[in-house]
Coordinates of C-alpha atoms in Angstrom, one line a residue:
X67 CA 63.6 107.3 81.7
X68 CA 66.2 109.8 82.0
X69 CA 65.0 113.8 83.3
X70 CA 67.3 116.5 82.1
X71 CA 66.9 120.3 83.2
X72 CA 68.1 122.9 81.3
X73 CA 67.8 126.7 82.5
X74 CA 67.8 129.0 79.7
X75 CA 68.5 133.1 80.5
X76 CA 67.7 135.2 77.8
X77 CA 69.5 139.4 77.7
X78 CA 66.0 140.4 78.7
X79 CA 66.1 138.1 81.8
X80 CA 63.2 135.9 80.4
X81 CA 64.3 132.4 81.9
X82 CA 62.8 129.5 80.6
X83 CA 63.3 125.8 81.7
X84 CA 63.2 122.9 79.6
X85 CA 62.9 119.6 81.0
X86 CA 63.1 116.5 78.5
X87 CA 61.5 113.1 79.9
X88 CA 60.8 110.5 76.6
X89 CA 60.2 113.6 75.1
X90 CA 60.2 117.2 75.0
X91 CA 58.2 119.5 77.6
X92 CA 58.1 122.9 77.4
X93 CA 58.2 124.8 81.2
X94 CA 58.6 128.4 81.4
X95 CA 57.8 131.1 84.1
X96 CA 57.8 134.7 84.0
X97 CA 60.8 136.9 85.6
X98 CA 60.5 136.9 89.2
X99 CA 60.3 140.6 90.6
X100 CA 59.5 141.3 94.5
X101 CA 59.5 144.9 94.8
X102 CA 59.0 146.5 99.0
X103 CA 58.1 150.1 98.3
X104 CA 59.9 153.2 98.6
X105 CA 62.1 153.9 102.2
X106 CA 59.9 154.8 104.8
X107 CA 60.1 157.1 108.0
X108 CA 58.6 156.4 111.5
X109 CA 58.5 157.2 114.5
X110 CA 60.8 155.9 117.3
X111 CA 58.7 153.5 119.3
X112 CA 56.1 152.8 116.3
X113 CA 55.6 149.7 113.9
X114 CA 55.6 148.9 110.1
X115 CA 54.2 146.3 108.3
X116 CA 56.4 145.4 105.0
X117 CA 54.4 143.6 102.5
X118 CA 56.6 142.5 99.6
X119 CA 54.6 142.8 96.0
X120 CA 56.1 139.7 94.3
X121 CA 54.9 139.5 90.1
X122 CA 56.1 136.3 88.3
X123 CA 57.3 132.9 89.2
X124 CA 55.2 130.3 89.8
X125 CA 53.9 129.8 93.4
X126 CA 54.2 128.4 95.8
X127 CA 56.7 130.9 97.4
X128 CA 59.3 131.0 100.0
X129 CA 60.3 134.1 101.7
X130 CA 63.6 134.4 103.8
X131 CA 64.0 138.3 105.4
X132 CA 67.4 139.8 106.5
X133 CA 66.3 139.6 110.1
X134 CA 65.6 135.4 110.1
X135 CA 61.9 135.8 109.6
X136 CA 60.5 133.6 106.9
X137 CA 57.1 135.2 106.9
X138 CA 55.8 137.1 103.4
X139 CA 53.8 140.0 105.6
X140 CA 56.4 140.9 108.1
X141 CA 56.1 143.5 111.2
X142 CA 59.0 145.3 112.1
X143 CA 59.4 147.9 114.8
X144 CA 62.9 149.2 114.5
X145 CA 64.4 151.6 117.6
X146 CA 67.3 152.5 114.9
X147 CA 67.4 153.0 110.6
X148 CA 67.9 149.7 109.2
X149 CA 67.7 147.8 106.0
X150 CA 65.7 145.5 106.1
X151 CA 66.3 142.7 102.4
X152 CA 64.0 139.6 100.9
X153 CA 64.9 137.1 99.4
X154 CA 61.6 135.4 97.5
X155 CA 62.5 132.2 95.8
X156 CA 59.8 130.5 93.8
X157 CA 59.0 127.3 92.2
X158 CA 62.2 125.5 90.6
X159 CA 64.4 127.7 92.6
X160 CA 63.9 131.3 90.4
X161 CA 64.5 134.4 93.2
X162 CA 64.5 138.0 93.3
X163 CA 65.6 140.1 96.4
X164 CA 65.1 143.4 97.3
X165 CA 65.6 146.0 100.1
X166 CA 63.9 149.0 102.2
X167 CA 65.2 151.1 104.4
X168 CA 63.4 152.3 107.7
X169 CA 64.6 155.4 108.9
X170 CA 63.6 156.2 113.0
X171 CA 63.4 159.9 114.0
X172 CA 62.9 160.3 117.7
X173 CA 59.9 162.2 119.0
X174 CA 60.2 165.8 119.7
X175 CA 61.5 166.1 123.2
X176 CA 59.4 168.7 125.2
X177 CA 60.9 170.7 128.1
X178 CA 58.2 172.6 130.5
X179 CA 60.5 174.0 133.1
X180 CA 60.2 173.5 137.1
X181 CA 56.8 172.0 138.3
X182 CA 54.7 174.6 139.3
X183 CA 51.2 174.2 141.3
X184 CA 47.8 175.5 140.3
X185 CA 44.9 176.0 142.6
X186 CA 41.4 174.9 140.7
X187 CA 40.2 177.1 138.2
X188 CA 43.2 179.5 138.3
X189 CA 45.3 180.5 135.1
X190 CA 49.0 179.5 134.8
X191 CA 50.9 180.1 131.9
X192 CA 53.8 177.1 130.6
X193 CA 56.7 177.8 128.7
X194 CA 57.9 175.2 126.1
X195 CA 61.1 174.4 124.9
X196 CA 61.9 171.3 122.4
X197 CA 65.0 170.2 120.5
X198 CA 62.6 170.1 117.3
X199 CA 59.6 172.0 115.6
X200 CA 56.5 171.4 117.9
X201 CA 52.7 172.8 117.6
X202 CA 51.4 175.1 120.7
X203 CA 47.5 175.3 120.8
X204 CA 47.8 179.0 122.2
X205 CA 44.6 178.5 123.2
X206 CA 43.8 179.5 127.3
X207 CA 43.0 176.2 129.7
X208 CA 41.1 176.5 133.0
X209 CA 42.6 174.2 135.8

């Protein structure tokens, strides 16, 4: 018994396989897509779960990231903006990659001036300065 496989590609990236044993068998699979999302911004010192949406293929898959992890769910916690890409390959080898990136904006840094001492229950008054936009509850706190 001799097995022959032949991948067909159509222009509308419909790929079919055809495997002849005594005979002829018809496999086909859907397109493979994997598709991570739109970019995404966080915090430095935060975490992001990327969770690849895979349609087509057949399963089982296999899931190779960028950074060496072969997980399909993967946690990330980046301290710079990287790309992060996955390849998904599926049954008979059919795979689709994509690619996010994770941008990392550093917390607002906060500048309070000298250190100043407070008795209990007296009023002191703070001044803030910060490199970026920050909210001030104006509101007036006991000690």
């Amino acid at each position: 018994m001799e097995l022959i496989t032949l991948k067909i590609q159509t222009m509308k990236k419909f790929t079919a396989t055809l495997l002849l044993i005594a005979g002829i068998s018809f496999y086909s699979q859907a397109q493979l897509t994997v598709d991570l999302g739109n970019d995404i911004t966080i915090c430095l010192g935060d975490s992001v779960m990327l969770n690849p949406t895979i349609t087509g293929g057949i399963p089982p898959y296999t899931y190779f990231w960028s950074d060496g992890s072969f997980l399909g769910n993967h946690w990330v916690s980046p301290t710079s903006t990287t790309t992060y890409t996955i390849t998904v390959t599926a049954t008979g080898g059919f795979s689709a990659t994509d690619a996010v990136t994770i941008s990392v904006v550093p917390g607002p840094i906060v500048d309070l001036g000298v250190d100043h001492s407070a008795c209990y229950g007296s009023i002191t008054s703070m001044c803030a300065t910060s490199s970026d936009s920050i909210y001030l509850d104006r509101k007036s706190t006991r000690l």
